[in-house]
Short mmCIF file of C-alpha atoms and ligand atoms in Angstrom, two decimals:
data_model
loop_
_atom_site.label_atom_id
_atom_site.label_comp_id
_atom_site.label_asym_id
_atom_site.label_seq_id
_atom_site.Cartn_x
_atom_site.Cartn_y
_atom_site.Cartn_z
CA MET A 1 176.24 39.54 138.43
CA ARG A 2 177.62 41.29 141.51
CA GLU A 3 180.46 38.78 141.67
CA VAL A 4 181.92 39.70 138.29
CA ARG A 5 184.49 42.48 137.96
CA SER A 6 186.18 44.16 135.03
CA LEU A 7 189.21 42.34 133.63
CA ASN A 8 190.75 45.79 133.76
CA ALA A 9 193.24 45.32 130.93
CA THR A 10 193.26 48.06 128.33
CA GLU A 11 194.43 48.67 124.79
CA GLN A 12 194.43 51.56 122.36
CA VAL A 13 192.28 51.51 119.24
CA SER A 14 191.79 53.99 116.47
CA LEU A 15 188.55 55.87 116.36
CA CYS A 16 187.32 53.89 113.35
CA ASP A 17 187.54 50.67 115.40
CA ALA A 18 186.13 52.12 118.61
CA ALA A 19 182.38 51.74 118.06
CA GLY A 20 181.00 49.03 120.35
CA ARG A 21 184.07 48.98 122.60
CA VAL A 22 184.02 50.08 126.24
CA ILE A 23 185.94 53.25 126.93
CA ALA A 24 188.60 52.87 129.65
CA GLU A 25 189.47 56.53 130.19
CA ASP A 26 187.67 59.69 131.18
CA VAL A 27 187.76 62.18 128.32
CA ALA A 28 187.77 65.87 129.19
CA ALA A 29 186.60 68.65 126.91
CA ASP A 30 189.75 70.13 125.29
CA ARG A 31 188.01 73.51 124.86
CA ASP A 32 184.66 75.04 125.65
CA TYR A 33 181.75 73.62 123.62
CA PRO A 34 180.60 75.48 121.76
CA PRO A 35 183.95 77.28 121.62
CA PHE A 36 182.19 80.63 120.98
CA ASP A 37 178.66 82.00 121.31
CA ARG A 38 177.22 80.11 118.35
CA SER A 39 174.19 81.15 116.35
CA ALA A 40 171.55 78.43 116.13
CA ARG A 41 169.70 80.09 113.26
CA ASP A 42 170.08 81.93 110.00
CA GLY A 43 168.86 85.47 110.72
CA PHE A 44 170.03 88.68 112.34
CA ALA A 45 172.16 89.22 115.43
CA ILE A 46 170.61 92.13 117.30
CA ARG A 47 170.19 93.70 120.74
CA ALA A 48 166.92 92.45 122.22
CA ALA A 49 166.20 95.88 123.74
CA ASP A 50 165.96 97.35 120.19
CA LEU A 51 162.94 95.21 119.22
CA PRO A 52 160.48 95.58 117.70
CA GLY A 53 161.98 98.05 115.27
CA ALA A 54 163.81 98.84 112.06
CA LEU A 55 167.56 98.20 112.42
CA ARG A 56 170.48 99.21 110.24
CA VAL A 57 172.32 96.15 108.82
CA ILE A 58 176.04 96.82 109.25
CA GLY A 59 177.38 93.61 107.73
CA GLU A 60 177.22 89.83 107.81
CA VAL A 61 178.95 86.98 109.59
CA ARG A 62 179.01 83.45 108.26
CA ALA A 63 180.12 80.14 109.79
CA GLY A 64 183.90 80.05 109.71
CA ALA A 65 184.36 83.82 110.07
CA MET A 66 184.37 86.44 112.86
CA PHE A 67 182.66 89.82 112.74
CA ASP A 68 185.25 92.37 113.76
CA ARG A 69 183.05 95.18 114.97
CA ALA A 70 180.54 95.47 117.80
CA VAL A 71 176.82 95.82 117.29
CA ALA A 72 175.62 99.15 118.67
CA ALA A 73 172.08 100.28 119.53
CA GLY A 74 169.83 100.26 116.45
CA GLU A 75 172.15 97.94 114.49
CA ALA A 76 171.93 94.36 113.21
CA VAL A 77 174.36 91.91 111.62
CA GLU A 78 173.14 89.26 109.22
CA ILE A 79 174.22 85.93 110.69
CA MET A 80 174.26 82.28 109.60
CA THR A 81 173.80 79.10 111.62
CA GLY A 82 177.13 78.12 113.22
CA ALA A 83 178.59 81.63 113.02
CA PRO A 84 179.97 83.35 116.13
CA MET A 85 177.82 86.09 117.65
CA PRO A 86 179.23 89.57 117.08
CA ARG A 87 180.12 91.53 120.22
CA GLY A 88 177.27 93.69 121.47
CA ALA A 89 174.49 91.44 120.12
CA ASP A 90 172.52 89.40 122.66
CA ALA A 91 170.02 87.48 120.52
CA VAL A 92 169.35 86.19 117.01
CA VAL A 93 166.08 86.73 115.14
CA MET A 94 165.23 84.04 112.60
CA VAL A 95 165.33 85.31 109.03
CA GLU A 96 161.72 84.05 108.62
CA HIS A 97 160.62 86.68 111.16
CA THR A 98 162.25 89.64 109.40
CA ARG A 99 161.75 91.77 106.30
CA ARG A 100 164.62 93.40 104.45
CA GLU A 101 164.30 96.95 103.08
CA GLY A 102 167.56 98.15 101.55
CA ASP A 103 170.16 98.43 104.29
CA ARG A 104 167.48 98.04 106.96
CA VAL A 105 165.82 95.03 108.47
CA ILE A 106 162.30 95.35 109.85
CA ILE A 107 161.50 93.12 112.82
CA GLU A 108 157.96 93.32 114.11
CA ARG A 109 158.31 91.08 117.13
CA SER A 110 160.29 91.01 120.37
CA VAL A 111 162.84 88.41 121.43
CA GLN A 112 164.51 87.65 124.75
CA ALA A 113 168.21 88.24 125.28
CA GLY A 114 169.84 84.83 124.78
CA ASP A 115 167.40 83.62 122.13
CA ASN A 116 168.64 81.52 119.22
CA PHE A 117 172.29 81.16 120.11
CA THR A 118 174.20 78.71 122.31
CA PRO A 119 176.58 80.44 124.71
CA ARG A 120 180.22 79.43 124.77
CA GLY A 121 180.77 76.45 127.11
CA ALA A 122 177.04 75.73 127.55
CA GLU A 123 177.32 72.20 126.16
CA ALA A 124 180.63 71.31 127.83
CA GLU A 125 183.18 73.33 129.74
CA ARG A 126 186.85 73.00 128.96
CA GLY A 127 188.55 70.53 131.31
CA LYS A 128 185.33 68.89 132.49
CA ALA A 129 184.67 65.20 131.79
CA ILE A 130 182.67 64.74 128.62
CA LEU A 131 182.91 60.91 128.53
CA ARG A 132 183.45 58.58 131.47
CA ALA A 133 185.29 55.27 131.58
CA GLY A 134 183.01 52.25 131.76
CA SER A 135 180.46 52.98 129.07
CA ARG A 136 179.95 51.54 125.62
CA ILE A 137 181.15 53.69 122.73
CA GLY A 138 178.17 54.33 120.48
CA PHE A 139 177.70 56.74 117.61
CA ALA A 140 177.33 59.80 119.84
CA GLN A 141 180.50 58.93 121.77
CA ILE A 142 182.35 58.53 118.46
CA ALA A 143 181.19 62.04 117.50
CA VAL A 144 182.34 63.45 120.85
CA LEU A 145 185.76 61.78 120.53
CA ALA A 146 186.16 63.19 117.02
CA MET A 147 184.97 66.61 118.24
CA THR A 148 187.69 66.63 120.87
CA GLY A 149 190.37 65.65 118.36
CA ARG A 150 190.93 62.10 119.60
CA GLU A 151 192.11 59.80 116.87
CA ARG A 152 192.95 57.02 119.31
CA VAL A 153 191.11 55.96 122.40
CA THR A 154 191.88 53.66 125.33
CA VAL A 155 189.36 50.83 125.65
CA TYR A 156 189.11 47.69 127.75
CA ARG A 157 190.31 44.52 126.15
CA ARG A 158 187.53 42.22 125.00
CA PRO A 159 186.95 39.19 127.23
CA ARG A 160 187.53 35.80 125.62
CA VAL A 161 184.51 33.55 125.92
CA ALA A 162 184.85 29.79 125.40
CA ILE A 163 181.71 28.07 124.17
CA LEU A 164 181.13 24.42 124.97
CA SER A 165 178.16 22.48 123.64
CA THR A 166 177.35 19.14 125.20
CA GLY A 167 175.24 16.21 124.10
CA ASP A 168 175.62 12.81 122.46
CA GLU A 169 172.98 13.81 119.91
CA ILE A 170 174.70 17.04 118.86
CA VAL A 171 176.68 17.17 115.61
CA ASP A 172 178.60 19.96 113.93
CA LEU A 173 176.56 21.87 111.35
CA ARG A 174 178.88 20.72 108.58
CA GLU A 175 177.99 17.10 109.28
CA GLN A 176 174.94 15.25 108.03
CA PRO A 177 172.89 14.47 111.15
CA ARG A 178 171.45 10.99 111.45
CA GLU A 179 167.72 10.71 112.12
CA PHE A 180 168.14 10.99 115.90
CA GLU A 181 170.82 13.67 115.83
CA ILE A 182 170.60 17.44 116.04
CA ARG A 183 172.87 20.08 114.55
CA ASN A 184 174.68 22.25 117.04
CA SER A 185 172.84 25.53 116.83
CA ASN A 186 173.53 26.76 120.36
CA ALA A 187 177.25 27.28 119.87
CA TRP A 188 176.45 29.62 116.98
CA SER A 189 173.77 31.61 118.71
CA ILE A 190 175.93 31.90 121.83
CA ALA A 191 178.89 33.04 119.71
CA ALA A 192 176.77 35.70 118.06
CA GLN A 193 175.39 36.86 121.40
CA ALA A 194 178.84 36.86 123.03
CA ARG A 195 180.20 38.96 120.19
CA SER A 196 177.36 41.41 120.39
CA ALA A 197 178.04 41.68 124.15
CA GLY A 198 181.63 42.66 123.32
CA ALA A 199 183.48 39.35 123.68
CA ILE A 200 185.76 37.31 121.46
CA ALA A 201 183.97 33.98 121.03
CA GLU A 202 185.88 30.70 120.77
CA MET A 203 184.03 27.44 120.07
CA LEU A 204 185.31 24.26 121.65
CA PRO A 205 184.58 20.81 120.19
CA ILE A 206 181.28 19.26 121.26
CA ALA A 207 181.50 17.41 124.58
CA ARG A 208 179.93 13.97 124.75
CA ASP A 209 177.72 13.08 127.69
CA HIS A 210 180.42 11.23 129.51
CA HIS A 211 182.81 12.22 132.14
CA GLU A 212 186.21 12.30 130.43
CA SER A 213 185.08 14.20 127.37
CA THR A 214 183.20 16.78 129.44
CA ARG A 215 185.99 17.17 131.96
CA GLU A 216 188.72 17.61 129.37
CA LEU A 217 186.78 20.23 127.42
CA ILE A 218 185.68 22.14 130.51
CA ALA A 219 189.35 22.33 131.54
CA ARG A 220 190.14 23.85 128.12
CA GLY A 221 187.25 26.25 128.55
CA PHE A 222 188.77 27.65 131.72
CA GLU A 223 191.69 28.98 129.68
CA ALA A 224 189.31 31.70 128.46
CA ASP A 225 187.98 34.54 130.62
CA LEU A 226 184.50 33.04 130.75
CA LEU A 227 183.14 29.60 129.93
CA VAL A 228 179.60 29.25 128.58
CA ILE A 229 178.35 25.67 128.43
CA SER A 230 175.10 24.62 126.79
CA GLY A 231 173.16 21.52 127.75
CA GLY A 232 173.70 18.87 130.39
CA VAL A 233 172.46 20.89 133.38
CA SER A 234 168.95 19.44 133.71
CA ALA A 235 167.87 16.52 135.84
CA GLY A 236 168.40 13.76 133.25
CA LYS A 237 170.61 10.77 133.87
CA TYR A 238 173.25 12.06 131.43
CA ASP A 239 173.21 15.66 132.57
CA ILE A 240 176.65 15.56 134.12
CA VAL A 241 177.89 19.12 133.67
CA GLU A 242 177.27 20.23 137.25
CA ARG A 243 178.92 17.16 138.68
CA VAL A 244 182.00 17.71 136.56
CA LEU A 245 182.12 21.39 137.50
CA ALA A 246 181.88 20.42 141.17
CA GLU A 247 184.98 18.26 140.69
CA PHE A 248 186.84 21.36 139.59
CA GLY A 249 185.96 22.86 142.97
CA ALA A 250 183.24 25.09 141.57
CA GLN A 251 181.47 27.61 143.73
CA PHE A 252 177.87 27.88 142.47
CA PHE A 253 176.17 31.27 142.78
CA PHE A 254 172.93 29.77 141.49
CA ASP A 255 171.95 26.41 140.04
CA ARG A 256 168.31 27.11 139.27
CA VAL A 257 166.35 30.24 138.42
CA LEU A 258 162.63 30.78 138.71
CA ILE A 259 162.15 31.51 135.02
CA GLN A 260 160.86 29.69 131.99
CA PRO A 261 162.44 28.87 129.68
CA GLY A 262 165.77 28.41 131.40
CA GLN A 263 165.00 27.17 134.89
CA PRO A 264 168.05 24.82 135.23
CA ALA A 265 170.63 27.55 134.41
CA VAL A 266 173.74 27.58 136.59
CA PHE A 267 176.33 30.24 137.27
CA GLY A 268 179.49 29.95 139.28
CA ARG A 269 183.23 30.22 139.53
CA VAL A 270 186.23 27.94 139.52
CA ARG A 271 189.07 29.93 141.09
CA GLU A 272 189.01 33.28 139.27
CA LYS A 273 187.16 32.00 136.17
CA PHE A 274 183.39 32.31 135.86
CA PHE A 275 181.15 29.84 134.05
CA PHE A 276 177.56 29.49 132.96
CA GLY A 277 175.79 26.21 132.38
CA LEU A 278 172.83 27.09 130.17
CA PRO A 279 170.07 24.58 129.49
CA GLY A 280 170.39 23.11 126.00
CA ASN A 281 166.97 23.82 124.58
CA PRO A 282 167.77 26.52 122.02
CA VAL A 283 165.27 29.05 123.36
CA SER A 284 166.39 28.42 126.95
CA THR A 285 170.00 28.94 125.89
CA LEU A 286 169.17 32.15 124.08
CA VAL A 287 167.04 33.61 126.86
CA THR A 288 169.37 32.71 129.74
CA PHE A 289 172.30 34.11 127.82
CA GLU A 290 170.48 37.44 127.40
CA LEU A 291 169.41 37.51 131.04
CA PHE A 292 172.66 36.49 132.72
CA ALA A 293 175.66 35.82 130.48
CA ARG A 294 175.37 39.12 128.63
CA ALA A 295 175.60 41.06 131.89
CA ALA A 296 178.63 39.01 133.00
CA ILE A 297 180.42 39.68 129.71
CA GLU A 298 179.61 43.35 129.95
CA LYS A 299 181.02 43.51 133.48
CA LEU A 300 184.18 41.67 132.42
CA SER A 301 184.38 44.20 129.56
CA GLY A 302 184.43 47.11 132.00
CA ILE A 303 180.79 48.22 131.80
CA GLU A 304 179.87 49.39 135.26
CA GLU A 305 176.13 48.93 135.19
CA PRO A 306 174.81 46.50 132.60
CA ALA A 307 171.11 47.06 131.98
CA LEU A 308 168.43 44.73 130.63
CA PRO A 309 166.65 46.19 127.60
CA LEU A 310 163.16 46.08 129.13
CA THR A 311 160.23 48.17 128.07
CA ARG A 312 156.44 47.93 128.22
CA ALA A 313 153.76 47.51 125.57
CA LYS A 314 150.03 46.89 125.39
CA LEU A 315 148.85 43.34 124.86
CA SER A 316 146.97 42.79 121.62
CA ARG A 317 144.86 40.07 123.24
CA ASP A 318 144.03 38.52 126.61
CA PHE A 319 146.92 36.60 128.08
CA ARG A 320 147.30 34.19 130.98
CA HIS A 321 149.99 31.91 132.37
CA LYS A 322 150.65 29.78 135.43
CA THR A 323 152.11 31.77 138.32
CA GLY A 324 155.34 30.80 140.07
CA LEU A 325 157.83 31.40 137.26
CA THR A 326 158.65 34.53 135.30
CA ARG A 327 158.07 33.61 131.67
CA PHE A 328 159.86 34.93 128.60
CA LEU A 329 157.71 34.17 125.59
CA PRO A 330 158.41 34.96 121.96
CA ALA A 331 156.22 37.80 120.78
CA ARG A 332 155.78 40.34 118.03
CA LEU A 333 156.10 43.99 118.93
CA SER A 334 154.29 46.27 116.49
CA ALA A 335 156.40 48.51 114.28
CA GLU A 336 155.85 51.57 116.41
CA GLY A 337 156.54 49.54 119.57
CA SER A 338 153.19 50.11 121.27
CA THR A 339 151.47 46.71 121.13
CA ILE A 340 152.70 43.18 121.67
CA ALA A 341 151.25 39.87 120.51
CA PRO A 342 152.47 36.51 121.85
CA GLU A 343 153.75 34.30 119.04
CA PRO A 344 152.33 30.75 118.87
CA TRP A 345 155.10 28.34 119.85
CA GLN A 346 155.87 24.78 120.85
CA GLY A 347 157.96 25.48 123.94
CA SER A 348 161.62 26.01 124.66
CA GLY A 349 162.86 23.88 121.76
CA ASP A 350 161.03 26.08 119.26
CA ILE A 351 163.73 28.43 118.07
CA SER A 352 161.79 28.99 114.81
CA ALA A 353 159.09 30.81 116.79
CA VAL A 354 161.76 33.09 118.23
CA ALA A 355 163.17 33.67 114.76
CA ARG A 356 159.68 34.79 113.65
CA SER A 357 159.34 37.14 116.61
CA ASN A 358 161.14 40.34 117.52
CA ALA A 359 160.76 40.52 121.29
CA PHE A 360 159.96 38.53 124.41
CA LEU A 361 156.88 39.19 126.43
CA VAL A 362 157.78 39.03 130.13
CA ALA A 363 155.01 37.53 132.27
CA ASP A 364 155.57 38.30 135.97
CA SER A 365 155.63 35.25 138.21
CA ASP A 366 153.01 36.58 140.63
CA ARG A 367 150.31 37.50 138.12
CA GLU A 368 148.04 35.09 136.31
CA SER A 369 146.16 37.07 133.69
CA TRP A 370 146.18 40.21 131.62
CA SER A 371 143.39 41.62 129.47
CA ALA A 372 143.83 42.88 125.93
CA GLY A 373 145.01 46.50 126.07
CA GLU A 374 146.81 46.12 129.41
CA ASP A 375 150.51 46.90 129.73
CA ILE A 376 152.99 44.07 130.02
CA ARG A 377 156.78 44.04 130.28
CA VAL A 378 158.78 43.36 127.11
CA LEU A 379 162.40 42.35 126.61
CA ILE A 380 163.89 43.47 123.30
CA PRO A 381 167.11 41.48 122.90
P1 AMP B 401 169.81 19.31 127.59
O1 AMP B 401 169.79 20.65 128.25
O2 AMP B 401 171.20 18.79 127.37
O3 AMP B 401 168.94 18.34 128.35
O4 AMP B 401 169.16 19.49 126.16
C1 AMP B 401 167.83 19.91 126.02
C2 AMP B 401 167.41 19.90 124.59
O5 AMP B 401 168.18 20.82 123.87
C3 AMP B 401 167.57 18.58 123.88
O6 AMP B 401 166.46 18.40 123.02
C4 AMP B 401 168.85 18.77 123.11
O7 AMP B 401 168.92 17.94 121.95
C5 AMP B 401 168.80 20.22 122.75
N1 AMP B 401 170.16 20.74 122.59
C6 AMP B 401 171.14 20.58 123.50
N2 AMP B 401 172.28 21.16 123.06
C7 AMP B 401 172.00 21.69 121.85
C8 AMP B 401 172.77 22.41 120.90
N3 AMP B 401 174.06 22.68 121.12
N4 AMP B 401 172.17 22.81 119.77
C9 AMP B 401 170.86 22.53 119.56
N5 AMP B 401 170.07 21.86 120.41
C10 AMP B 401 170.63 21.44 121.56
MG1 MG B 402 172.04 17.04 126.76
#
């Protein structure tokens, strides 16, 4: 998706609406983090050179308070997690490693200076970037924004994605399909995928497999930032989508990919608007969206480096396929994510098999067989 660039328009949202958006500003630390030498344990702040030994406890410091004196040789201050280190102390001993006797604390082990507290500024230095523009705001980023006192944040505007289903046999899900008709499921799966990629999804009416209908609806689709078409890109007599796109002056970046399902997928541009033509078989549509359209939406949304969620797992049984195409096959990844079993399926129309599975096994195009227990790539959409 090298061709696709960020739309680069921004808006401000409140922190409660920021999760899932792409941040459009660098955020600097407003103070050192932690802002003071912060105890990581409940215990005693001491001078490491005094240990082991019996130290005189001269007071306590809790989170939310400061100890106003310095710790001198032979002294200790009782300290709680999150409290600032008293001056003079250079380590904390966990309470579990101490014994209290009156105003003394007995510590029978040594510690290193620096143990059990986080020095001021160690996590982030004041003025340094703590978040960078171009990444998705997840839970940790929300916490960092709150930590730095940001109630509003600048994010990229969401791209608008127009969704166009094609096919004479396709009917809206609210209609009763006749025997030879199929409900439009692709528009709904694409809309859900587009939304999860950060877009605003807009469904167009279903295009019929003739020229005028397809042309008129494609023209409407180009009003959005990205047009995703399903169906009509294979080699059949009524697969007219590419021809119609060509009439719009389309530049095609690819019109076939060496994968299955999804081989006939097309990607291109008409003036400054990008489009995908995804094959209509529901599994092909779903897989090609994840592989290509998601990355394009993420780039339009301002994400600098979209990544495919690939991992590896061990096959639960022997597996073979025909070389030449990279295959994405529905599969079940075990709960702990270590083993993968291909799910029986009927091919790229079998969306039920995908609904029963939780991952895709990725069979490399240049390898024919794998034995049970061998590693194989896995896509977790
Ligand atoms: P096509 O890519 O147009 O040749 O369609 C391939 C297969 O996918 C056919 O069996 C179509 O009926 C089916 N199909 C096409 N579009 C959709 C859709 N929007 N929803 C569900 N199935 C579809
Ligand atoms: Mg069709």
